[in-house]
Amino acid sequence: QVQLVESGGGLVQAGGSLRLSCAASGDTASSDTMGWFRQAPGKEREFVARIAWSGSTTYYADSVKGRFFISRDNAKNTVYLKMNSLKPEDTAVYYCAVRPYLHTSYKYWGQGTQVTVSS
């Protein structure tokens, strides 16, 4: 079992920045892929970004490329999402997730943290 706890959400004006953190505990491994997803009211959950165990391979949704940046600290079992140039359409609950090594889907999810961007 893996437990994930997100933090860092809040209210910010359009154009502002936030940094989200996700601390993992339990049966974690540095070889796992970690990712961020978000879900806005009335919409399905969507992929935002992911990062491989080495931290050198990252991938972003087109909607956040150039604005959001994912990183991880394996010693702390923590993944971060730096969000810049925030837009009202970025408003959502943001979830941290883990895809265990050799798995094809994300298995563990955090409780989410609310990000609200005002126009």
mmCIF file of N, CA and C in Angstrom:
data_model
loop_
_atom_site.group_PDB
_atom_site.id
_atom_site.type_symbol
_atom_site.label_atom_id
_atom_site.label_comp_id
_atom_site.label_asym_id
_atom_site.label_seq_id
_atom_site.Cartn_x
_atom_site.Cartn_y
_atom_site.Cartn_z
ATOM 1 N N GLN A 1 0.818 -1.194 0.000
ATOM 2 C CA GLN A 1 0.000 0.000 0.000
ATOM 3 C C GLN A 1 0.861 1.256 0.000
ATOM 4 N N VAL A 2 0.365 2.276 -0.701
ATOM 5 C CA VAL A 2 1.024 3.563 -0.776
ATOM 6 C C VAL A 2 0.013 4.642 -0.412
ATOM 7 N N GLN A 3 0.443 5.578 0.408
ATOM 8 C CA GLN A 3 -0.383 6.719 0.757
ATOM 9 C C GLN A 3 0.232 7.978 0.163
ATOM 10 N N LEU A 4 -0.610 8.840 -0.405
ATOM 11 C CA LEU A 4 -0.162 10.068 -1.040
ATOM 12 C C LEU A 4 -0.919 11.249 -0.445
ATOM 13 N N VAL A 5 -0.198 12.302 -0.100
ATOM 14 C CA VAL A 5 -0.803 13.490 0.473
ATOM 15 C C VAL A 5 -0.344 14.711 -0.301
ATOM 16 N N GLU A 6 -1.300 15.389 -0.960
ATOM 17 C CA GLU A 6 -0.999 16.596 -1.713
ATOM 18 C C GLU A 6 -1.122 17.825 -0.816
ATOM 19 N N SER A 7 -0.378 18.866 -1.164
ATOM 20 C CA SER A 7 -0.469 20.135 -0.465
ATOM 21 C C SER A 7 -0.031 21.251 -1.405
ATOM 22 N N GLY A 8 -0.319 22.485 -1.036
ATOM 23 C CA GLY A 8 0.132 23.634 -1.800
ATOM 24 C C GLY A 8 -0.927 24.313 -2.632
ATOM 25 N N GLY A 9 -2.132 23.769 -2.669
ATOM 26 C CA GLY A 9 -3.194 24.393 -3.431
ATOM 27 C C GLY A 9 -3.679 25.663 -2.757
ATOM 28 N N GLY A 10 -4.503 26.410 -3.479
ATOM 29 C CA GLY A 10 -5.038 27.641 -2.938
ATOM 30 C C GLY A 10 -5.661 28.502 -4.002
ATOM 31 N N LEU A 11 -5.917 29.750 -3.644
ATOM 32 C CA LEU A 11 -6.517 30.727 -4.541
ATOM 33 C C LEU A 11 -5.439 31.667 -5.057
ATOM 34 N N VAL A 12 -5.406 31.856 -6.367
ATOM 35 C CA VAL A 12 -4.403 32.719 -6.980
ATOM 36 C C VAL A 12 -5.026 33.457 -8.160
ATOM 37 N N GLN A 13 -4.533 34.645 -8.442
ATOM 38 C CA GLN A 13 -5.008 35.406 -9.591
ATOM 39 C C GLN A 13 -4.415 34.864 -10.884
ATOM 40 N N ALA A 14 -5.123 35.079 -11.978
ATOM 41 C CA ALA A 14 -4.610 34.691 -13.281
ATOM 42 C C ALA A 14 -3.237 35.308 -13.511
ATOM 43 N N GLY A 15 -2.323 34.498 -14.035
ATOM 44 C CA GLY A 15 -0.953 34.936 -14.238
ATOM 45 C C GLY A 15 -0.033 34.617 -13.087
ATOM 46 N N GLY A 16 -0.589 34.197 -11.965
ATOM 47 C CA GLY A 16 0.203 33.877 -10.802
ATOM 48 C C GLY A 16 0.761 32.465 -10.843
ATOM 49 N N SER A 17 1.419 32.077 -9.750
ATOM 50 C CA SER A 17 2.084 30.776 -9.675
ATOM 51 C C SER A 17 1.777 30.076 -8.361
ATOM 52 N N LEU A 18 1.827 28.763 -8.399
ATOM 53 C CA LEU A 18 1.706 27.917 -7.220
ATOM 54 C C LEU A 18 2.626 26.723 -7.387
ATOM 55 N N ARG A 19 3.070 26.150 -6.277
ATOM 56 C CA ARG A 19 3.807 24.905 -6.310
ATOM 57 C C ARG A 19 3.101 23.871 -5.451
ATOM 58 N N LEU A 20 2.710 22.778 -6.081
ATOM 59 C CA LEU A 20 2.081 21.678 -5.380
ATOM 60 C C LEU A 20 3.131 20.651 -4.969
ATOM 61 N N SER A 21 2.896 20.010 -3.831
ATOM 62 C CA SER A 21 3.767 18.949 -3.355
ATOM 63 C C SER A 21 2.944 17.701 -3.097
ATOM 64 N N CYS A 22 3.566 16.552 -3.257
ATOM 65 C CA CYS A 22 2.923 15.278 -2.989
ATOM 66 C C CYS A 22 3.916 14.386 -2.268
ATOM 67 N N ALA A 23 3.618 14.072 -1.020
ATOM 68 C CA ALA A 23 4.475 13.220 -0.212
ATOM 69 C C ALA A 23 3.929 11.798 -0.199
ATOM 70 N N ALA A 24 4.775 10.849 -0.542
ATOM 71 C CA ALA A 24 4.388 9.443 -0.584
ATOM 72 C C ALA A 24 4.951 8.701 0.622
ATOM 73 N N SER A 25 4.175 7.752 1.112
ATOM 74 C CA SER A 25 4.622 6.910 2.215
ATOM 75 C C SER A 25 4.076 5.502 2.023
ATOM 76 N N GLY A 26 4.566 4.572 2.821
ATOM 77 C CA GLY A 26 4.158 3.188 2.697
ATOM 78 C C GLY A 26 5.119 2.414 1.811
ATOM 79 N N ASP A 27 4.568 1.482 1.035
ATOM 80 C CA ASP A 27 5.374 0.605 0.195
ATOM 81 C C ASP A 27 5.719 1.289 -1.121
ATOM 82 N N THR A 28 6.568 2.302 -1.035
ATOM 83 C CA THR A 28 6.958 3.062 -2.215
ATOM 84 C C THR A 28 8.308 2.590 -2.747
ATOM 85 N N ALA A 29 8.557 2.930 -4.001
ATOM 86 C CA ALA A 29 9.819 2.601 -4.640
ATOM 87 C C ALA A 29 10.213 3.736 -5.562
ATOM 88 N N SER A 30 11.491 4.046 -5.591
ATOM 89 C CA SER A 30 11.975 5.133 -6.430
ATOM 90 C C SER A 30 11.824 4.833 -7.915
ATOM 91 N N SER A 31 11.644 3.568 -8.269
ATOM 92 C CA SER A 31 11.480 3.185 -9.666
ATOM 93 C C SER A 31 10.081 3.454 -10.204
ATOM 94 N N ASP A 32 9.153 3.827 -9.330
ATOM 95 C CA ASP A 32 7.779 4.094 -9.753
ATOM 96 C C ASP A 32 7.678 5.400 -10.529
ATOM 97 N N THR A 33 6.754 5.428 -11.488
ATOM 98 C CA THR A 33 6.409 6.662 -12.170
ATOM 99 C C THR A 33 5.400 7.439 -11.325
ATOM 100 N N MET A 34 5.578 8.742 -11.246
ATOM 101 C CA MET A 34 4.662 9.582 -10.489
ATOM 102 C C MET A 34 4.063 10.624 -11.421
ATOM 103 N N GLY A 35 2.805 10.940 -11.193
ATOM 104 C CA GLY A 35 2.122 11.869 -12.074
ATOM 105 C C GLY A 35 1.150 12.772 -11.354
ATOM 106 N N TRP A 36 0.737 13.802 -12.080
ATOM 107 C CA TRP A 36 -0.290 14.728 -11.616
ATOM 108 C C TRP A 36 -1.473 14.704 -12.565
ATOM 109 N N PHE A 37 -2.667 14.691 -12.005
ATOM 110 C CA PHE A 37 -3.914 14.764 -12.749
ATOM 111 C C PHE A 37 -4.764 15.867 -12.152
ATOM 112 N N ARG A 38 -5.798 16.277 -12.872
ATOM 113 C CA ARG A 38 -6.708 17.277 -12.334
ATOM 114 C C ARG A 38 -8.126 16.998 -12.799
ATOM 115 N N GLN A 39 -9.088 17.475 -12.017
ATOM 116 C CA GLN A 39 -10.485 17.310 -12.359
ATOM 117 C C GLN A 39 -11.247 18.578 -12.003
ATOM 118 N N ALA A 40 -11.831 19.194 -13.015
ATOM 119 C CA ALA A 40 -12.648 20.378 -12.829
ATOM 120 C C ALA A 40 -14.107 19.968 -12.670
ATOM 121 N N PRO A 41 -14.933 20.815 -12.051
ATOM 122 C CA PRO A 41 -16.350 20.485 -11.888
ATOM 123 C C PRO A 41 -17.020 20.186 -13.224
ATOM 124 N N GLY A 42 -17.737 19.076 -13.288
ATOM 125 C CA GLY A 42 -18.446 18.702 -14.499
ATOM 126 C C GLY A 42 -17.582 18.081 -15.574
ATOM 127 N N LYS A 43 -16.298 17.907 -15.314
ATOM 128 C CA LYS A 43 -15.394 17.325 -16.295
ATOM 129 C C LYS A 43 -14.758 16.046 -15.755
ATOM 130 N N GLU A 44 -14.265 15.228 -16.674
ATOM 131 C CA GLU A 44 -13.561 14.022 -16.276
ATOM 132 C C GLU A 44 -12.139 14.355 -15.863
ATOM 133 N N ARG A 45 -11.552 13.482 -15.074
ATOM 134 C CA ARG A 45 -10.170 13.645 -14.661
ATOM 135 C C ARG A 45 -9.261 13.604 -15.879
ATOM 136 N N GLU A 46 -8.283 14.499 -15.938
ATOM 137 C CA GLU A 46 -7.375 14.549 -17.063
ATOM 138 C C GLU A 46 -5.923 14.536 -16.606
ATOM 139 N N PHE A 47 -5.083 14.004 -17.459
ATOM 140 C CA PHE A 47 -3.655 13.943 -17.202
ATOM 141 C C PHE A 47 -3.040 15.326 -17.311
ATOM 142 N N VAL A 48 -2.090 15.619 -16.421
ATOM 143 C CA VAL A 48 -1.381 16.891 -16.428
ATOM 144 C C VAL A 48 0.100 16.699 -16.729
ATOM 145 N N ALA A 49 0.775 15.847 -15.955
ATOM 146 C CA ALA A 49 2.208 15.649 -16.123
ATOM 147 C C ALA A 49 2.644 14.357 -15.451
ATOM 148 N N ARG A 50 3.756 13.797 -15.909
ATOM 149 C CA ARG A 50 4.327 12.626 -15.261
ATOM 150 C C ARG A 50 5.842 12.716 -15.285
ATOM 151 N N ILE A 51 6.479 11.956 -14.396
ATOM 152 C CA ILE A 51 7.924 11.950 -14.307
ATOM 153 C C ILE A 51 8.398 10.541 -13.972
ATOM 154 N N ALA A 52 9.432 10.091 -14.672
ATOM 155 C CA ALA A 52 9.992 8.771 -14.442
ATOM 156 C C ALA A 52 10.863 8.776 -13.191
ATOM 157 N N TRP A 53 11.282 7.597 -12.777
ATOM 158 C CA TRP A 53 12.033 7.454 -11.531
ATOM 159 C C TRP A 53 13.324 8.248 -11.513
ATOM 160 N N SER A 54 13.983 8.355 -12.674
ATOM 161 C CA SER A 54 15.264 9.048 -12.738
ATOM 162 C C SER A 54 15.111 10.560 -12.638
ATOM 163 N N GLY A 55 13.930 11.053 -12.927
ATOM 164 C CA GLY A 55 13.698 12.487 -12.942
ATOM 165 C C GLY A 55 14.092 13.152 -14.241
ATOM 166 N N SER A 56 14.710 12.412 -15.154
ATOM 167 C CA SER A 56 15.180 12.979 -16.414
ATOM 168 C C SER A 56 14.137 12.922 -17.519
ATOM 169 N N THR A 57 13.141 12.051 -17.397
ATOM 170 C CA THR A 57 12.108 11.904 -18.405
ATOM 171 C C THR A 57 10.788 12.451 -17.878
ATOM 172 N N THR A 58 10.302 13.485 -18.533
ATOM 173 C CA THR A 58 9.032 14.093 -18.146
ATOM 174 C C THR A 58 8.127 14.216 -19.358
ATOM 175 N N TYR A 59 6.834 14.328 -19.107
ATOM 176 C CA TYR A 59 5.859 14.480 -20.176
ATOM 177 C C TYR A 59 4.717 15.329 -19.658
ATOM 178 N N TYR A 60 4.214 16.225 -20.523
ATOM 179 C CA TYR A 60 3.175 17.161 -20.126
ATOM 180 C C TYR A 60 2.012 17.155 -21.104
ATOM 181 N N ALA A 61 0.829 17.422 -20.584
ATOM 182 C CA ALA A 61 -0.314 17.653 -21.444
ATOM 183 C C ALA A 61 -0.085 18.937 -22.237
ATOM 184 N N ASP A 62 -0.619 18.977 -23.453
ATOM 185 C CA ASP A 62 -0.425 20.152 -24.306
ATOM 186 C C ASP A 62 -0.908 21.437 -23.635
ATOM 187 N N SER A 63 -1.947 21.332 -22.836
ATOM 188 C CA SER A 63 -2.538 22.505 -22.227
ATOM 189 C C SER A 63 -1.645 23.178 -21.191
ATOM 190 N N VAL A 64 -0.628 22.458 -20.698
ATOM 191 C CA VAL A 64 0.225 23.019 -19.653
ATOM 192 C C VAL A 64 1.686 23.120 -20.063
ATOM 193 N N LYS A 65 2.038 22.669 -21.258
ATOM 194 C CA LYS A 65 3.426 22.725 -21.711
ATOM 195 C C LYS A 65 3.946 24.155 -21.688
ATOM 196 N N GLY A 66 5.141 24.307 -21.142
ATOM 197 C CA GLY A 66 5.755 25.616 -21.055
ATOM 198 C C GLY A 66 5.333 26.414 -19.842
ATOM 199 N N ARG A 67 4.309 25.957 -19.130
ATOM 200 C CA ARG A 67 3.825 26.656 -17.946
ATOM 201 C C ARG A 67 4.016 25.848 -16.663
ATOM 202 N N PHE A 68 3.786 24.543 -16.737
ATOM 203 C CA PHE A 68 3.906 23.671 -15.576
ATOM 204 C C PHE A 68 5.194 22.855 -15.671
ATOM 205 N N PHE A 69 5.798 22.572 -14.508
ATOM 206 C CA PHE A 69 7.033 21.803 -14.477
ATOM 207 C C PHE A 69 6.991 20.812 -13.321
ATOM 208 N N ILE A 70 7.239 19.537 -13.640
ATOM 209 C CA ILE A 70 7.202 18.477 -12.648
ATOM 210 C C ILE A 70 8.621 18.086 -12.262
ATOM 211 N N SER A 71 8.816 17.766 -10.990
ATOM 212 C CA SER A 71 10.111 17.310 -10.500
ATOM 213 C C SER A 71 9.881 16.352 -9.344
ATOM 214 N N ARG A 72 10.932 15.632 -8.947
ATOM 215 C CA ARG A 72 10.795 14.707 -7.823
ATOM 216 C C ARG A 72 12.078 14.640 -7.026
ATOM 217 N N ASP A 73 11.931 14.303 -5.763
ATOM 218 C CA ASP A 73 13.035 14.098 -4.853
ATOM 219 C C ASP A 73 12.861 12.703 -4.281
ATOM 220 N N ASN A 74 13.588 11.739 -4.825
ATOM 221 C CA ASN A 74 13.409 10.349 -4.419
ATOM 222 C C ASN A 74 13.799 10.108 -2.960
ATOM 223 N N ALA A 75 14.765 10.854 -2.462
ATOM 224 C CA ALA A 75 15.172 10.708 -1.070
ATOM 225 C C ALA A 75 14.040 11.069 -0.124
ATOM 226 N N LYS A 76 13.169 11.978 -0.556
ATOM 227 C CA LYS A 76 12.037 12.407 0.255
ATOM 228 C C LYS A 76 10.722 11.760 -0.164
ATOM 229 N N ASN A 77 10.758 10.923 -1.203
ATOM 230 C CA ASN A 77 9.539 10.321 -1.753
ATOM 231 C C ASN A 77 8.494 11.390 -2.048
ATOM 232 N N THR A 78 8.935 12.455 -2.686
ATOM 233 C CA THR A 78 8.075 13.601 -2.935
ATOM 234 C C THR A 78 8.151 14.026 -4.397
ATOM 235 N N VAL A 79 7.004 14.369 -4.959
ATOM 236 C CA VAL A 79 6.931 14.906 -6.308
ATOM 237 C C VAL A 79 6.319 16.297 -6.237
ATOM 238 N N TYR A 80 6.770 17.190 -7.113
ATOM 239 C CA TYR A 80 6.323 18.571 -7.112
ATOM 240 C C TYR A 80 5.733 18.947 -8.465
ATOM 241 N N LEU A 81 4.863 19.931 -8.457
ATOM 242 C CA LEU A 81 4.337 20.503 -9.686
ATOM 243 C C LEU A 81 4.368 22.021 -9.545
ATOM 244 N N LYS A 82 5.298 22.652 -10.255
ATOM 245 C CA LYS A 82 5.373 24.101 -10.282
ATOM 246 C C LYS A 82 4.480 24.609 -11.398
ATOM 247 N N MET A 83 3.518 25.448 -11.056
ATOM 248 C CA MET A 83 2.541 25.947 -12.000
ATOM 249 C C MET A 83 2.725 27.453 -12.164
ATOM 250 N N ASN A 84 3.055 27.872 -13.370
ATOM 251 C CA ASN A 84 3.263 29.278 -13.690
ATOM 252 C C ASN A 84 2.209 29.756 -14.680
ATOM 253 N N SER A 85 2.062 31.066 -14.776
ATOM 254 C CA SER A 85 1.127 31.683 -15.727
ATOM 255 C C SER A 85 -0.239 31.021 -15.663
ATOM 256 N N LEU A 86 -0.750 30.882 -14.469
ATOM 257 C CA LEU A 86 -2.010 30.173 -14.272
ATOM 258 C C LEU A 86 -3.171 30.891 -14.943
ATOM 259 N N LYS A 87 -4.091 30.093 -15.467
ATOM 260 C CA LYS A 87 -5.276 30.578 -16.154
ATOM 261 C C LYS A 87 -6.520 30.105 -15.412
ATOM 262 N N PRO A 88 -7.645 30.806 -15.563
ATOM 263 C CA PRO A 88 -8.880 30.355 -14.917
ATOM 264 C C PRO A 88 -9.240 28.914 -15.268
ATOM 265 N N GLU A 89 -8.942 28.481 -16.488
ATOM 266 C CA GLU A 89 -9.249 27.120 -16.885
ATOM 267 C C GLU A 89 -8.379 26.072 -16.202
ATOM 268 N N ASP A 90 -7.361 26.513 -15.457
ATOM 269 C CA ASP A 90 -6.561 25.589 -14.660
ATOM 270 C C ASP A 90 -7.243 25.247 -13.339
ATOM 271 N N THR A 91 -8.328 25.924 -13.023
ATOM 272 C CA THR A 91 -9.052 25.667 -11.785
ATOM 273 C C THR A 91 -9.543 24.228 -11.748
ATOM 274 N N ALA A 92 -9.163 23.504 -10.707
ATOM 275 C CA ALA A 92 -9.519 22.093 -10.588
ATOM 276 C C ALA A 92 -8.987 21.556 -9.268
ATOM 277 N N VAL A 93 -9.404 20.343 -8.943
ATOM 278 C CA VAL A 93 -8.766 19.595 -7.875
ATOM 279 C C VAL A 93 -7.613 18.827 -8.499
ATOM 280 N N TYR A 94 -6.433 18.993 -7.958
ATOM 281 C CA TYR A 94 -5.239 18.347 -8.487
ATOM 282 C C TYR A 94 -4.885 17.137 -7.641
ATOM 283 N N TYR A 95 -4.642 16.016 -8.316
ATOM 284 C CA TYR A 95 -4.353 14.752 -7.661
ATOM 285 C C TYR A 95 -2.965 14.248 -8.029
ATOM 286 N N CYS A 96 -2.265 13.758 -7.044
ATOM 287 C CA CYS A 96 -1.009 13.050 -7.247
ATOM 288 C C CYS A 96 -1.314 11.568 -7.403
ATOM 289 N N ALA A 97 -0.547 10.878 -8.237
ATOM 290 C CA ALA A 97 -0.772 9.458 -8.464
ATOM 291 C C ALA A 97 0.547 8.736 -8.709
ATOM 292 N N VAL A 98 0.538 7.431 -8.455
ATOM 293 C CA VAL A 98 1.713 6.589 -8.642
ATOM 294 C C VAL A 98 1.379 5.426 -9.556
ATOM 295 N N ARG A 99 2.231 5.195 -10.544
ATOM 296 C CA ARG A 99 2.142 4.019 -11.395
ATOM 297 C C ARG A 99 3.326 3.129 -11.059
ATOM 298 N N PRO A 100 3.093 2.020 -10.367
ATOM 299 C CA PRO A 100 4.199 1.162 -9.955
ATOM 300 C C PRO A 100 5.001 0.642 -11.139
ATOM 301 N N TYR A 101 6.245 0.343 -10.897
ATOM 302 C CA TYR A 101 7.139 -0.178 -11.922
ATOM 303 C C TYR A 101 6.513 -1.366 -12.639
ATOM 304 N N LEU A 102 6.518 -1.332 -13.965
ATOM 305 C CA LEU A 102 5.990 -2.358 -14.867
ATOM 306 C C LEU A 102 4.461 -2.418 -14.914
ATOM 307 N N HIS A 103 3.777 -1.548 -14.201
ATOM 308 C CA HIS A 103 2.323 -1.490 -14.283
ATOM 309 C C HIS A 103 1.900 -0.607 -15.450
ATOM 310 N N THR A 104 0.693 -0.855 -15.967
ATOM 311 C CA THR A 104 0.195 -0.120 -17.120
ATOM 312 C C THR A 104 -0.764 1.001 -16.736
ATOM 313 N N SER A 105 -1.124 1.102 -15.473
ATOM 314 C CA SER A 105 -2.035 2.138 -15.031
ATOM 315 C C SER A 105 -1.635 2.656 -13.651
ATOM 316 N N TYR A 106 -2.135 3.846 -13.325
ATOM 317 C CA TYR A 106 -1.870 4.417 -12.009
ATOM 318 C C TYR A 106 -2.712 3.692 -10.966
ATOM 319 N N LYS A 107 -2.074 3.288 -9.890
ATOM 320 C CA LYS A 107 -2.709 2.457 -8.883
ATOM 321 C C LYS A 107 -3.064 3.210 -7.611
ATOM 322 N N TYR A 108 -2.238 4.167 -7.235
ATOM 323 C CA TYR A 108 -2.438 4.879 -5.977
ATOM 324 C C TYR A 108 -2.714 6.351 -6.237
ATOM 325 N N TRP A 109 -3.633 6.911 -5.447
ATOM 326 C CA TRP A 109 -4.075 8.294 -5.631
ATOM 327 C C TRP A 109 -4.163 9.027 -4.306
ATOM 328 N N GLY A 110 -3.839 10.312 -4.329
ATOM 329 C CA GLY A 110 -3.995 11.146 -3.157
ATOM 330 C C GLY A 110 -5.409 11.668 -3.037
ATOM 331 N N GLN A 111 -5.653 12.447 -1.992
ATOM 332 C CA GLN A 111 -6.995 12.976 -1.740
ATOM 333 C C GLN A 111 -7.304 14.221 -2.561
ATOM 334 N N GLY A 112 -6.293 14.833 -3.133
ATOM 335 C CA GLY A 112 -6.468 16.010 -3.956
ATOM 336 C C GLY A 112 -6.277 17.309 -3.204
ATOM 337 N N THR A 113 -5.887 18.342 -3.934
ATOM 338 C CA THR A 113 -5.767 19.683 -3.383
ATOM 339 C C THR A 113 -6.380 20.672 -4.366
ATOM 340 N N GLN A 114 -7.179 21.595 -3.857
ATOM 341 C CA GLN A 114 -7.929 22.521 -4.698
ATOM 342 C C GLN A 114 -7.050 23.671 -5.177
ATOM 343 N N VAL A 115 -7.093 23.931 -6.475
ATOM 344 C CA VAL A 115 -6.444 25.091 -7.075
ATOM 345 C C VAL A 115 -7.522 25.930 -7.744
ATOM 346 N N THR A 116 -7.637 27.182 -7.335
ATOM 347 C CA THR A 116 -8.625 28.084 -7.906
ATOM 348 C C THR A 116 -7.918 29.310 -8.460
ATOM 349 N N VAL A 117 -8.140 29.593 -9.735
ATOM 350 C CA VAL A 117 -7.514 30.725 -10.404
ATOM 351 C C VAL A 117 -8.595 31.731 -10.764
ATOM 352 N N SER A 118 -8.494 32.928 -10.231
ATOM 353 C CA SER A 118 -9.478 33.970 -10.480
ATOM 354 C C SER A 118 -9.065 34.823 -11.673
ATOM 355 N N SER A 119 -10.046 35.312 -12.417
ATOM 356 C CA SER A 119 -9.784 36.128 -13.590
ATOM 357 C C SER A 119 -9.867 37.608 -13.265
#
